[in-house]
Amino acid sequence: MEEHQLGRDLAPRVATGITAVVLCGFFGIASTYILAARPGPTMVAGAFALLLATLSVQLLHSFARPLVASLRPKRVTLVAQTALTYAPFSFLGKAWLGMPGFLAASTLLLLPAALAWPAFALEVVATDLIELKMGTTLPDVAYTTVATILTALVVYGLSRLSELVAEVHRSRAELARLAIAQERLRFARDLHDLLGYSLSAITLKCELTYRLVPKQPERAQEELTEILQTARQALTDVRAVTRGYRDMSLSAEAATAESMLSTLGVQTTVRLNCGPLPTAADTVLATVLREGLTNMLRHSKAEALEIEAHREGDVVRLSVVNDGVGRIGRIPGAGLTPGSGITNLTVRVEELRGRLHAGVRADGLFALVAEVRLDAAESCARAGRTEPQECPG
């Protein structure tokens, strides 16, 4: 579990780490301007203290904006960074020219767009005016202007990218939890709808039969026969719900999967070239697809999925392939790993004289492959049945 959690959180950590390294690198470059000015030891110590203070505020703006937003008064840290950016020019001069770019980035991060961009432009112009006042030539001013703008945009872009990566990961996890919760609700709803009437009917008929046994045994026997039939139907309904065999369609499941997975950011390719299928085969393959998708959402971090079904004679082959295994840094064995879900699917597929395989392919992708025979499924249709376990052998 800890390994899976680490793999799932790797992308936000990498994005945050890269942004932090770039910020520290920019501040490292700024420190070279201070050293190049050759100030005295006391001035160097003071300059580096100011540099560390500015770096701390910038890291706060880049990685802890919710905390900054909660401070009172609002944007007090932005005011502090403004003071740290412009006040040191009075005694450090050109050695402090690397700092306005960070203030401009913080402005874009913290202010509304209507205020941020005018303030951004004002900070760039203010830096140019300060530089002109210090007697800098126009080519050097132009260079500083471009450097300030690029620094601000790079810091702003990386900071926002780190936030977006974290938000996408949180949204992906939440959508996966919602998908599982929705399936649980569907299961509970189906059980209620299917068994509520049957169990109520059985209860009422049992009470009636109890009263009829002493006086009308023949009528009681008829009621018992009906109770038995209702109980058998209830058992069939329970099996239908638990196994997902209820009016399921491979094409409908694939369309639903493609729509849902697109919201998770999973690139999904669907190719169904098998034509119309008998109900039993359609239901079994739809169940295989649903189970494969459920396992993928629970146990992997797939970014690409391929659903393909094609027909070869009397055999229909469905493959569900995803790249989630490598994404979590753990490669299971290439063979089929026993589990209740896969085991149940194997039984259903074999009842249509087919076979099921799940494992890691040579290219590192995880594949769930099911093959069913249409002649076995058509025997179900001729018998008027839709569930494989009830079909003739």
mmCIF file of C-alpha atoms in Angstrom:
data_model
loop_
_atom_site.group_PDB
_atom_site.id
_atom_site.type_symbol
_atom_site.label_atom_id
_atom_site.label_comp_id
_atom_site.label_asym_id
_atom_site.label_seq_id
_atom_site.Cartn_x
_atom_site.Cartn_y
_atom_site.Cartn_z
ATOM 1 C CA MET A 1 0.000 0.000 0.000
ATOM 2 C CA GLU A 2 2.818 2.440 0.894
ATOM 3 C CA GLU A 3 4.599 1.640 -2.369
ATOM 4 C CA HIS A 4 1.413 2.253 -4.346
ATOM 5 C CA GLN A 5 0.816 5.567 -2.530
ATOM 6 C CA LEU A 6 4.393 6.652 -3.244
ATOM 7 C CA GLY A 7 4.001 5.880 -6.936
ATOM 8 C CA ARG A 8 0.692 7.720 -7.091
ATOM 9 C CA ASP A 9 2.197 10.858 -5.494
ATOM 10 C CA LEU A 10 5.393 10.831 -7.560
ATOM 11 C CA ALA A 11 4.275 13.270 -10.285
ATOM 12 C CA PRO A 12 3.303 16.115 -7.909
ATOM 13 C CA ARG A 13 6.529 15.623 -5.986
ATOM 14 C CA VAL A 14 8.621 15.726 -9.153
ATOM 15 C CA ALA A 15 6.849 18.881 -10.358
ATOM 16 C CA THR A 16 7.345 20.561 -6.991
ATOM 17 C CA GLY A 17 10.980 19.475 -6.866
ATOM 18 C CA ILE A 18 11.733 20.796 -10.349
ATOM 19 C CA THR A 19 10.114 24.140 -9.560
ATOM 20 C CA ALA A 20 12.047 24.455 -6.286
ATOM 21 C CA VAL A 21 15.339 23.625 -8.038
ATOM 22 C CA VAL A 22 14.685 26.225 -10.756
ATOM 23 C CA LEU A 23 13.817 28.888 -8.151
ATOM 24 C CA CYS A 24 16.969 28.169 -6.185
ATOM 25 C CA GLY A 25 18.953 28.225 -9.431
ATOM 26 C CA PHE A 26 17.612 31.670 -10.336
ATOM 27 C CA PHE A 27 18.470 32.965 -6.876
ATOM 28 C CA GLY A 28 21.915 31.406 -7.243
ATOM 29 C CA ILE A 29 22.396 33.423 -10.432
ATOM 30 C CA ALA A 30 21.234 36.549 -8.595
ATOM 31 C CA SER A 31 23.857 35.917 -5.927
ATOM 32 C CA THR A 32 26.591 36.086 -8.576
ATOM 33 C CA TYR A 33 25.551 39.693 -9.301
ATOM 34 C CA ILE A 34 26.155 40.502 -5.640
ATOM 35 C CA LEU A 35 29.563 38.857 -5.622
ATOM 36 C CA ALA A 36 30.506 40.533 -8.908
ATOM 37 C CA ALA A 37 29.916 43.946 -7.307
ATOM 38 C CA ARG A 38 32.710 43.146 -4.777
ATOM 39 C CA PRO A 39 31.051 44.690 -1.684
ATOM 40 C CA GLY A 40 32.626 44.528 1.739
ATOM 41 C CA PRO A 41 32.090 41.549 4.095
ATOM 42 C CA THR A 42 29.364 43.316 6.048
ATOM 43 C CA MET A 43 27.545 44.260 2.845
ATOM 44 C CA VAL A 44 27.843 40.696 1.519
ATOM 45 C CA ALA A 45 26.364 39.270 4.713
ATOM 46 C CA GLY A 46 23.474 41.736 4.628
ATOM 47 C CA ALA A 47 22.849 41.136 0.919
ATOM 48 C CA PHE A 48 22.711 37.361 1.352
ATOM 49 C CA ALA A 49 20.396 37.731 4.351
ATOM 50 C CA LEU A 50 18.043 39.792 2.163
ATOM 51 C CA LEU A 51 18.420 37.233 -0.625
ATOM 52 C CA LEU A 52 17.392 34.357 1.666
ATOM 53 C CA ALA A 53 14.436 36.369 2.976
ATOM 54 C CA THR A 54 13.281 37.051 -0.598
ATOM 55 C CA LEU A 55 13.725 33.381 -1.528
ATOM 56 C CA SER A 56 11.642 32.312 1.478
ATOM 57 C CA VAL A 57 8.801 34.642 0.505
ATOM 58 C CA GLN A 58 8.954 33.452 -3.109
ATOM 59 C CA LEU A 59 8.790 29.799 -2.072
ATOM 60 C CA LEU A 60 5.781 30.667 0.067
ATOM 61 C CA HIS A 61 4.066 32.285 -2.918
ATOM 62 C CA SER A 62 4.902 29.412 -5.270
ATOM 63 C CA PHE A 63 3.961 26.479 -3.038
ATOM 64 C CA ALA A 64 1.677 27.717 -0.262
ATOM 65 C CA ARG A 65 -0.791 30.096 -1.880
ATOM 66 C CA PRO A 66 -3.736 28.835 0.236
ATOM 67 C CA LEU A 67 -1.728 29.705 3.359
ATOM 68 C CA VAL A 68 -0.847 33.123 1.947
ATOM 69 C CA ALA A 69 -4.509 33.765 1.076
ATOM 70 C CA SER A 70 -5.518 33.030 4.683
ATOM 71 C CA LEU A 71 -3.203 35.689 6.124
ATOM 72 C CA ARG A 72 -4.623 38.948 7.465
ATOM 73 C CA PRO A 73 -4.239 41.507 6.094
ATOM 74 C CA LYS A 74 -4.396 39.906 2.678
ATOM 75 C CA ARG A 75 -1.324 39.973 0.433
ATOM 76 C CA VAL A 76 0.882 41.136 3.294
ATOM 77 C CA THR A 77 3.635 38.870 1.953
ATOM 78 C CA LEU A 78 3.409 40.562 -1.471
ATOM 79 C CA VAL A 79 3.937 43.940 0.205
ATOM 80 C CA ALA A 80 6.902 42.472 2.092
ATOM 81 C CA GLN A 81 8.409 41.139 -1.151
ATOM 82 C CA THR A 82 7.922 44.540 -2.805
ATOM 83 C CA ALA A 83 9.938 46.144 -0.002
ATOM 84 C CA LEU A 84 12.615 43.441 -0.233
ATOM 85 C CA THR A 85 12.805 43.985 -3.994
ATOM 86 C CA TYR A 86 13.139 47.764 -4.255
ATOM 87 C CA ALA A 87 14.583 48.998 -0.938
ATOM 88 C CA PRO A 88 17.990 47.285 -1.350
ATOM 89 C CA PHE A 89 18.628 49.183 -4.603
ATOM 90 C CA SER A 90 19.536 52.194 -2.433
ATOM 91 C CA PHE A 91 22.732 50.519 -1.195
ATOM 92 C CA LEU A 92 23.269 47.501 -3.494
ATOM 93 C CA GLY A 93 22.577 49.194 -6.817
ATOM 94 C CA LYS A 94 22.927 47.044 -9.919
ATOM 95 C CA ALA A 95 23.842 44.005 -7.812
ATOM 96 C CA TRP A 96 20.119 43.674 -6.938
ATOM 97 C CA LEU A 97 18.787 43.691 -10.533
ATOM 98 C CA GLY A 98 17.918 39.988 -10.427
ATOM 99 C CA MET A 99 15.090 40.462 -7.902
ATOM 100 C CA PRO A 100 12.269 42.326 -9.739
ATOM 101 C CA GLY A 101 11.514 39.278 -11.903
ATOM 102 C CA PHE A 102 10.490 37.299 -8.817
ATOM 103 C CA LEU A 103 8.241 40.105 -7.594
ATOM 104 C CA ALA A 104 6.564 40.196 -11.019
ATOM 105 C CA ALA A 105 5.982 36.410 -10.826
ATOM 106 C CA SER A 106 4.441 36.727 -7.356
ATOM 107 C CA THR A 107 2.194 39.503 -8.649
ATOM 108 C CA LEU A 108 0.838 37.185 -11.351
ATOM 109 C CA LEU A 109 0.358 34.403 -8.812
ATOM 110 C CA LEU A 110 -1.427 36.379 -6.106
ATOM 111 C CA LEU A 111 -3.406 39.155 -7.779
ATOM 112 C CA PRO A 112 -6.551 38.836 -9.923
ATOM 113 C CA ALA A 113 -5.820 38.955 -13.659
ATOM 114 C CA ALA A 114 -7.356 42.419 -14.018
ATOM 115 C CA LEU A 115 -4.787 43.772 -11.556
ATOM 116 C CA ALA A 116 -1.920 41.343 -12.060
ATOM 117 C CA TRP A 117 -0.913 42.233 -15.612
ATOM 118 C CA PRO A 118 -0.994 46.037 -15.159
ATOM 119 C CA ALA A 119 1.020 45.608 -11.951
ATOM 120 C CA PHE A 120 3.408 43.307 -13.830
ATOM 121 C CA ALA A 121 3.990 45.965 -16.479
ATOM 122 C CA LEU A 122 4.400 48.672 -13.844
ATOM 123 C CA GLU A 123 7.083 46.634 -12.032
ATOM 124 C CA VAL A 124 9.025 46.092 -15.252
ATOM 125 C CA VAL A 125 8.891 49.826 -16.079
ATOM 126 C CA ALA A 126 9.886 50.739 -12.521
ATOM 127 C CA THR A 127 12.928 48.493 -12.772
ATOM 128 C CA ASP A 128 13.915 50.136 -16.061
ATOM 129 C CA LEU A 129 13.578 53.617 -14.529
ATOM 130 C CA ILE A 130 15.692 52.623 -11.529
ATOM 131 C CA GLU A 131 18.337 51.252 -13.865
ATOM 132 C CA LEU A 132 18.333 54.399 -16.026
ATOM 133 C CA LYS A 133 18.706 56.521 -12.895
ATOM 134 C CA MET A 134 21.818 54.509 -12.030
ATOM 135 C CA GLY A 135 23.312 55.514 -15.401
ATOM 136 C CA THR A 136 22.871 52.194 -17.216
ATOM 137 C CA THR A 137 23.042 52.292 -21.015
ATOM 138 C CA LEU A 138 19.926 51.575 -23.086
ATOM 139 C CA PRO A 139 21.196 48.202 -24.422
ATOM 140 C CA ASP A 140 21.765 47.052 -20.836
ATOM 141 C CA VAL A 141 18.306 48.292 -19.849
ATOM 142 C CA ALA A 142 16.775 46.335 -22.733
ATOM 143 C CA TYR A 143 18.662 43.211 -21.628
ATOM 144 C CA THR A 144 17.459 43.631 -18.050
ATOM 145 C CA THR A 145 13.880 44.146 -19.237
ATOM 146 C CA VAL A 146 13.895 40.886 -21.203
ATOM 147 C CA ALA A 147 15.578 39.025 -18.307
ATOM 148 C CA THR A 148 13.018 40.352 -15.808
ATOM 149 C CA ILE A 149 10.068 39.352 -18.000
ATOM 150 C CA LEU A 150 11.475 35.879 -18.735
ATOM 151 C CA THR A 151 12.276 35.227 -15.075
ATOM 152 C CA ALA A 152 8.759 36.251 -14.065
ATOM 153 C CA LEU A 153 7.049 34.097 -16.709
ATOM 154 C CA VAL A 154 9.209 31.026 -16.016
ATOM 155 C CA VAL A 155 8.664 31.212 -12.254
ATOM 156 C CA TYR A 156 4.932 31.869 -12.709
ATOM 157 C CA GLY A 157 4.539 29.048 -15.251
ATOM 158 C CA LEU A 158 6.388 26.460 -13.169
ATOM 159 C CA SER A 159 4.532 27.442 -9.996
ATOM 160 C CA ARG A 160 1.138 27.137 -11.711
ATOM 161 C CA LEU A 161 2.196 23.874 -13.360
ATOM 162 C CA SER A 162 3.046 22.359 -9.984
ATOM 163 C CA GLU A 163 -0.374 23.362 -8.678
ATOM 164 C CA LEU A 164 -2.146 21.945 -11.720
ATOM 165 C CA VAL A 165 -0.309 18.619 -11.463
ATOM 166 C CA ALA A 166 -1.351 18.313 -7.820
ATOM 167 C CA GLU A 167 -4.946 19.273 -8.665
ATOM 168 C CA VAL A 168 -5.128 16.731 -11.495
ATOM 169 C CA HIS A 169 -3.853 13.995 -9.195
ATOM 170 C CA ARG A 170 -6.375 14.875 -6.510
ATOM 171 C CA SER A 171 -9.176 15.006 -9.080
ATOM 172 C CA ARG A 172 -8.131 11.678 -10.592
ATOM 173 C CA ALA A 173 -8.156 9.966 -7.200
ATOM 174 C CA GLU A 174 -11.510 11.527 -6.335
ATOM 175 C CA LEU A 175 -13.057 10.462 -9.659
ATOM 176 C CA ALA A 176 -11.810 6.914 -9.132
ATOM 177 C CA ARG A 177 -13.379 6.860 -5.661
ATOM 178 C CA LEU A 178 -16.612 8.264 -7.084
ATOM 179 C CA ALA A 179 -16.660 5.614 -9.822
ATOM 180 C CA ILE A 180 -16.285 2.846 -7.244
ATOM 181 C CA ALA A 181 -18.892 4.443 -4.985
ATOM 182 C CA GLN A 182 -21.280 4.752 -7.924
ATOM 183 C CA GLU A 183 -20.858 1.059 -8.713
ATOM 184 C CA ARG A 184 -21.583 0.192 -5.089
ATOM 185 C CA LEU A 185 -24.712 2.327 -5.206
ATOM 186 C CA ARG A 186 -25.787 0.589 -8.413
ATOM 187 C CA PHE A 187 -25.285 -2.778 -6.760
ATOM 188 C CA ALA A 188 -27.322 -1.749 -3.700
ATOM 189 C CA ARG A 189 -30.058 -0.265 -5.877
ATOM 190 C CA ASP A 190 -30.302 -3.367 -8.054
ATOM 191 C CA LEU A 191 -30.491 -5.615 -5.007
ATOM 192 C CA HIS A 192 -33.253 -3.479 -3.542
ATOM 193 C CA ASP A 193 -35.231 -3.345 -6.785
ATOM 194 C CA LEU A 194 -34.832 -7.034 -7.572
ATOM 195 C CA LEU A 195 -35.239 -8.573 -4.144
ATOM 196 C CA GLY A 196 -37.660 -6.181 -2.459
ATOM 197 C CA TYR A 197 -40.692 -7.505 -4.294
ATOM 198 C CA SER A 198 -39.584 -11.155 -4.262
ATOM 199 C CA LEU A 199 -38.865 -11.273 -0.537
ATOM 200 C CA SER A 200 -42.096 -9.451 0.284
ATOM 201 C CA ALA A 201 -44.063 -11.922 -1.856
ATOM 202 C CA ILE A 202 -42.334 -14.901 -0.215
ATOM 203 C CA THR A 203 -43.110 -13.530 3.263
ATOM 204 C CA LEU A 204 -46.789 -12.966 2.491
ATOM 205 C CA LYS A 205 -47.217 -16.341 0.818
ATOM 206 C CA CYS A 206 -45.514 -18.129 3.709
ATOM 207 C CA GLU A 207 -47.951 -16.493 6.155
ATOM 208 C CA LEU A 208 -50.882 -17.488 3.944
ATOM 209 C CA THR A 209 -49.613 -21.054 3.572
ATOM 210 C CA TYR A 210 -49.187 -21.332 7.350
ATOM 211 C CA ARG A 211 -52.868 -20.541 7.771
ATOM 212 C CA LEU A 212 -53.982 -22.822 4.899
ATOM 213 C CA VAL A 213 -52.122 -25.994 5.937
ATOM 214 C CA PRO A 214 -54.702 -27.193 8.547
ATOM 215 C CA LYS A 215 -57.818 -26.447 6.486
ATOM 216 C CA GLN A 216 -56.838 -26.387 2.782
ATOM 217 C CA PRO A 217 -53.750 -28.537 2.275
ATOM 218 C CA GLU A 218 -54.126 -28.617 -1.516
ATOM 219 C CA ARG A 219 -54.237 -24.834 -1.726
ATOM 220 C CA ALA A 220 -51.282 -24.688 0.640
ATOM 221 C CA GLN A 221 -49.328 -26.971 -1.704
ATOM 222 C CA GLU A 222 -50.055 -24.640 -4.616
ATOM 223 C CA GLU A 223 -48.827 -21.702 -2.597
ATOM 224 C CA LEU A 224 -45.673 -23.597 -1.675
ATOM 225 C CA THR A 225 -45.036 -24.263 -5.361
ATOM 226 C CA GLU A 226 -45.323 -20.550 -6.101
ATOM 227 C CA ILE A 227 -43.056 -19.734 -3.147
ATOM 228 C CA LEU A 228 -40.444 -22.118 -4.532
ATOM 229 C CA GLN A 229 -40.616 -20.503 -7.964
ATOM 230 C CA THR A 230 -40.334 -17.014 -6.476
ATOM 231 C CA ALA A 231 -37.344 -18.083 -4.356
ATOM 232 C CA ARG A 232 -35.618 -19.548 -7.425
ATOM 233 C CA GLN A 233 -36.197 -16.316 -9.327
ATOM 234 C CA ALA A 234 -34.823 -14.308 -6.404
ATOM 235 C CA LEU A 235 -31.713 -16.495 -6.401
ATOM 236 C CA THR A 236 -31.306 -15.941 -10.124
ATOM 237 C CA ASP A 237 -31.700 -12.191 -9.631
ATOM 238 C CA VAL A 238 -29.054 -12.159 -6.903
ATOM 239 C CA ARG A 239 -26.636 -13.991 -9.190
ATOM 240 C CA ALA A 240 -27.442 -11.573 -11.993
ATOM 241 C CA VAL A 241 -26.640 -8.557 -9.842
ATOM 242 C CA THR A 242 -23.467 -9.930 -8.235
ATOM 243 C CA ARG A 243 -22.058 -11.050 -11.570
ATOM 244 C CA GLY A 244 -23.243 -8.055 -13.557
ATOM 245 C CA TYR A 245 -25.197 -10.212 -16.022
ATOM 246 C CA ARG A 246 -28.185 -7.987 -16.525
ATOM 247 C CA ASP A 247 -28.920 -6.603 -19.997
ATOM 248 C CA MET A 248 -25.289 -5.686 -20.566
ATOM 249 C CA SER A 249 -23.846 -4.691 -23.927
ATOM 250 C CA LEU A 250 -20.185 -4.599 -24.927
ATOM 251 C CA SER A 251 -20.641 -1.547 -27.147
ATOM 252 C CA ALA A 252 -22.556 0.327 -24.429
ATOM 253 C CA GLU A 253 -19.953 -0.539 -21.784
ATOM 254 C CA ALA A 254 -17.149 0.568 -24.114
ATOM 255 C CA ALA A 255 -18.892 3.881 -24.843
ATOM 256 C CA THR A 256 -19.474 4.479 -21.124
ATOM 257 C CA ALA A 257 -15.852 3.618 -20.341
ATOM 258 C CA GLU A 258 -14.538 5.976 -23.020
ATOM 259 C CA SER A 259 -16.666 8.827 -21.694
ATOM 260 C CA MET A 260 -15.744 8.237 -18.036
ATOM 261 C CA LEU A 261 -12.037 7.685 -18.620
ATOM 262 C CA SER A 262 -11.742 10.859 -20.685
ATOM 263 C CA THR A 263 -12.630 12.808 -17.526
ATOM 264 C CA LEU A 264 -9.775 11.010 -15.732
ATOM 265 C CA GLY A 265 -7.278 12.019 -18.373
ATOM 266 C CA VAL A 266 -6.868 8.452 -19.657
ATOM 267 C CA GLN A 267 -6.382 8.318 -23.426
ATOM 268 C CA THR A 268 -8.831 5.654 -24.568
ATOM 269 C CA THR A 269 -8.926 3.899 -27.941
ATOM 270 C CA VAL A 270 -11.942 1.739 -28.785
ATOM 271 C CA ARG A 271 -12.077 -0.606 -31.782
ATOM 272 C CA LEU A 272 -15.060 -2.966 -31.887
ATOM 273 C CA ASN A 273 -15.085 -4.954 -35.113
ATOM 274 C CA CYS A 274 -17.154 -7.928 -34.041
ATOM 275 C CA GLY A 275 -20.614 -6.954 -35.270
ATOM 276 C CA PRO A 276 -23.832 -7.848 -33.430
ATOM 277 C CA LEU A 277 -23.336 -10.512 -30.765
ATOM 278 C CA PRO A 278 -25.640 -13.059 -29.140
ATOM 279 C CA THR A 279 -26.883 -11.806 -25.777
ATOM 280 C CA ALA A 280 -24.837 -14.289 -23.742
ATOM 281 C CA ALA A 281 -21.568 -13.426 -25.492
ATOM 282 C CA ASP A 282 -22.337 -9.700 -25.380
ATOM 283 C CA THR A 283 -23.013 -9.894 -21.646
ATOM 284 C CA VAL A 284 -19.915 -11.934 -20.811
ATOM 285 C CA LEU A 285 -17.588 -9.663 -22.796
ATOM 286 C CA ALA A 286 -19.204 -6.551 -21.313
ATOM 287 C CA THR A 287 -18.629 -8.012 -17.847
ATOM 288 C CA VAL A 288 -14.979 -8.728 -18.666
ATOM 289 C CA LEU A 289 -14.560 -5.125 -19.800
ATOM 290 C CA ARG A 290 -16.228 -3.743 -16.675
ATOM 291 C CA GLU A 291 -14.109 -5.886 -14.343
ATOM 292 C CA GLY A 292 -10.939 -4.947 -16.211
ATOM 293 C CA LEU A 293 -11.726 -1.243 -15.921
ATOM 294 C CA THR A 294 -12.605 -1.572 -12.240
ATOM 295 C CA ASN A 295 -9.279 -3.287 -11.511
ATOM 296 C CA MET A 296 -7.436 -0.656 -13.524
ATOM 297 C CA LEU A 297 -8.990 2.185 -11.537
ATOM 298 C CA ARG A 298 -8.305 0.513 -8.193
ATOM 299 C CA HIS A 299 -4.835 -0.851 -8.675
ATOM 300 C CA SER A 300 -3.023 1.180 -11.320
ATOM 301 C CA LYS A 301 -2.306 4.610 -12.654
ATOM 302 C CA ALA A 302 -2.948 4.057 -16.345
ATOM 303 C CA GLU A 303 -2.692 6.943 -18.782
ATOM 304 C CA ALA A 304 -3.567 5.018 -21.944
ATOM 305 C CA LEU A 305 -6.121 2.278 -22.552
ATOM 306 C CA GLU A 306 -6.985 0.262 -25.626
ATOM 307 C CA ILE A 307 -10.208 -1.713 -25.974
ATOM 308 C CA GLU A 308 -10.348 -3.959 -29.032
ATOM 309 C CA ALA A 309 -12.758 -6.685 -30.081
ATOM 310 C CA HIS A 310 -12.757 -8.609 -33.335
ATOM 311 C CA ARG A 311 -14.312 -11.770 -34.712
ATOM 312 C CA GLU A 312 -12.483 -14.720 -36.227
ATOM 313 C CA GLY A 313 -14.977 -17.312 -37.420
ATOM 314 C CA ASP A 314 -17.016 -18.428 -34.410
ATOM 315 C CA VAL A 315 -14.640 -16.836 -31.909
ATOM 316 C CA VAL A 316 -14.817 -13.268 -30.599
ATOM 317 C CA ARG A 317 -11.678 -11.945 -28.951
ATOM 318 C CA LEU A 318 -11.742 -8.959 -26.551
ATOM 319 C CA SER A 319 -8.529 -7.351 -25.305
ATOM 320 C CA VAL A 320 -8.255 -4.594 -22.700
ATOM 321 C CA VAL A 321 -4.711 -3.224 -22.609
ATOM 322 C CA ASN A 322 -3.374 -0.438 -20.369
ATOM 323 C CA ASP A 323 -0.029 1.040 -19.382
ATOM 324 C CA GLY A 324 -0.779 1.303 -15.663
ATOM 325 C CA VAL A 325 1.621 -1.381 -14.417
ATOM 326 C CA GLY A 326 4.794 0.496 -15.190
ATOM 327 C CA ARG A 327 3.300 3.742 -13.914
ATOM 328 C CA ILE A 328 3.328 2.548 -10.309
ATOM 329 C CA GLY A 329 6.811 1.075 -10.542
ATOM 330 C CA ARG A 330 5.786 -2.490 -9.785
ATOM 331 C CA ILE A 331 5.705 -5.295 -12.351
ATOM 332 C CA PRO A 332 3.632 -8.304 -11.282
ATOM 333 C CA GLY A 333 4.199 -11.774 -12.643
ATOM 334 C CA ALA A 334 3.318 -12.366 -16.245
ATOM 335 C CA GLY A 335 0.882 -15.128 -15.387
ATOM 336 C CA LEU A 336 -2.680 -14.840 -14.177
ATOM 337 C CA THR A 337 -2.913 -13.746 -10.565
ATOM 338 C CA PRO A 338 -5.788 -15.526 -8.810
ATOM 339 C CA GLY A 339 -8.481 -13.277 -7.400
ATOM 340 C CA SER A 340 -12.211 -13.388 -6.890
ATOM 341 C CA GLY A 341 -12.951 -11.013 -9.771
ATOM 342 C CA ILE A 342 -10.678 -12.694 -12.329
ATOM 343 C CA THR A 343 -11.653 -16.156 -11.099
ATOM 344 C CA ASN A 344 -15.350 -15.418 -11.546
ATOM 345 C CA LEU A 345 -14.698 -14.038 -15.015
ATOM 346 C CA THR A 346 -12.708 -17.135 -15.937
ATOM 347 C CA VAL A 347 -15.636 -19.353 -14.979
ATOM 348 C CA ARG A 348 -18.077 -17.272 -17.051
ATOM 349 C CA VAL A 349 -15.830 -17.241 -20.102
ATOM 350 C CA GLU A 350 -15.178 -20.984 -19.893
ATOM 351 C CA GLU A 351 -18.923 -21.619 -19.777
ATOM 352 C CA LEU A 352 -18.998 -20.259 -23.339
ATOM 353 C CA ARG A 353 -16.124 -22.619 -24.180
ATOM 354 C CA GLY A 354 -13.724 -19.693 -24.159
ATOM 355 C CA ARG A 355 -10.635 -18.709 -22.243
ATOM 356 C CA LEU A 356 -9.363 -15.738 -20.259
ATOM 357 C CA HIS A 357 -5.815 -14.490 -19.743
ATOM 358 C CA ALA A 358 -4.462 -11.551 -17.735
ATOM 359 C CA GLY A 359 -0.831 -10.560 -17.412
ATOM 360 C CA VAL A 360 2.025 -8.308 -18.491
ATOM 361 C CA ARG A 361 3.000 -8.522 -22.148
ATOM 362 C CA ALA A 362 6.531 -8.400 -23.497
ATOM 363 C CA ASP A 363 6.158 -4.666 -24.216
ATOM 364 C CA GLY A 364 5.378 -3.948 -20.546
ATOM 365 C CA LEU A 365 1.659 -3.293 -20.995
ATOM 366 C CA PHE A 366 -0.953 -5.107 -18.944
ATOM 367 C CA ALA A 367 -3.497 -7.045 -21.016
ATOM 368 C CA LEU A 368 -6.778 -8.711 -20.117
ATOM 369 C CA VAL A 369 -7.839 -10.954 -22.993
ATOM 370 C CA ALA A 370 -11.058 -12.935 -23.284
ATOM 371 C CA GLU A 371 -12.182 -15.253 -26.079
ATOM 372 C CA VAL A 372 -15.690 -16.713 -26.322
ATOM 373 C CA ARG A 373 -17.320 -18.991 -28.878
ATOM 374 C CA LEU A 374 -20.409 -17.686 -30.608
ATOM 375 C CA ASP A 375 -21.851 -21.150 -31.192
ATOM 376 C CA ALA A 376 -21.973 -21.658 -27.417
ATOM 377 C CA ALA A 377 -23.601 -18.260 -26.988
ATOM 378 C CA GLU A 378 -26.114 -19.006 -29.758
ATOM 379 C CA SER A 379 -27.139 -22.180 -27.940
ATOM 380 C CA CYS A 380 -28.147 -19.898 -25.069
ATOM 381 C CA ALA A 381 -30.246 -17.824 -27.463
ATOM 382 C CA ARG A 382 -31.970 -20.920 -28.850
ATOM 383 C CA ALA A 383 -32.746 -21.994 -25.283
ATOM 384 C CA GLY A 384 -34.128 -18.539 -24.505
ATOM 385 C CA ARG A 385 -31.481 -17.899 -21.830
ATOM 386 C CA THR A 386 -29.113 -14.948 -21.373
ATOM 387 C CA GLU A 387 -26.892 -16.221 -18.557
ATOM 388 C CA PRO A 388 -24.064 -18.635 -19.426
ATOM 389 C CA GLN A 389 -24.524 -20.841 -16.374
ATOM 390 C CA GLU A 390 -28.040 -21.634 -17.571
ATOM 391 C CA CYS A 391 -27.119 -22.423 -21.178
ATOM 392 C CA PRO A 392 -26.925 -25.964 -22.592
ATOM 393 C CA GLY A 393 -23.442 -27.399 -22.556
#
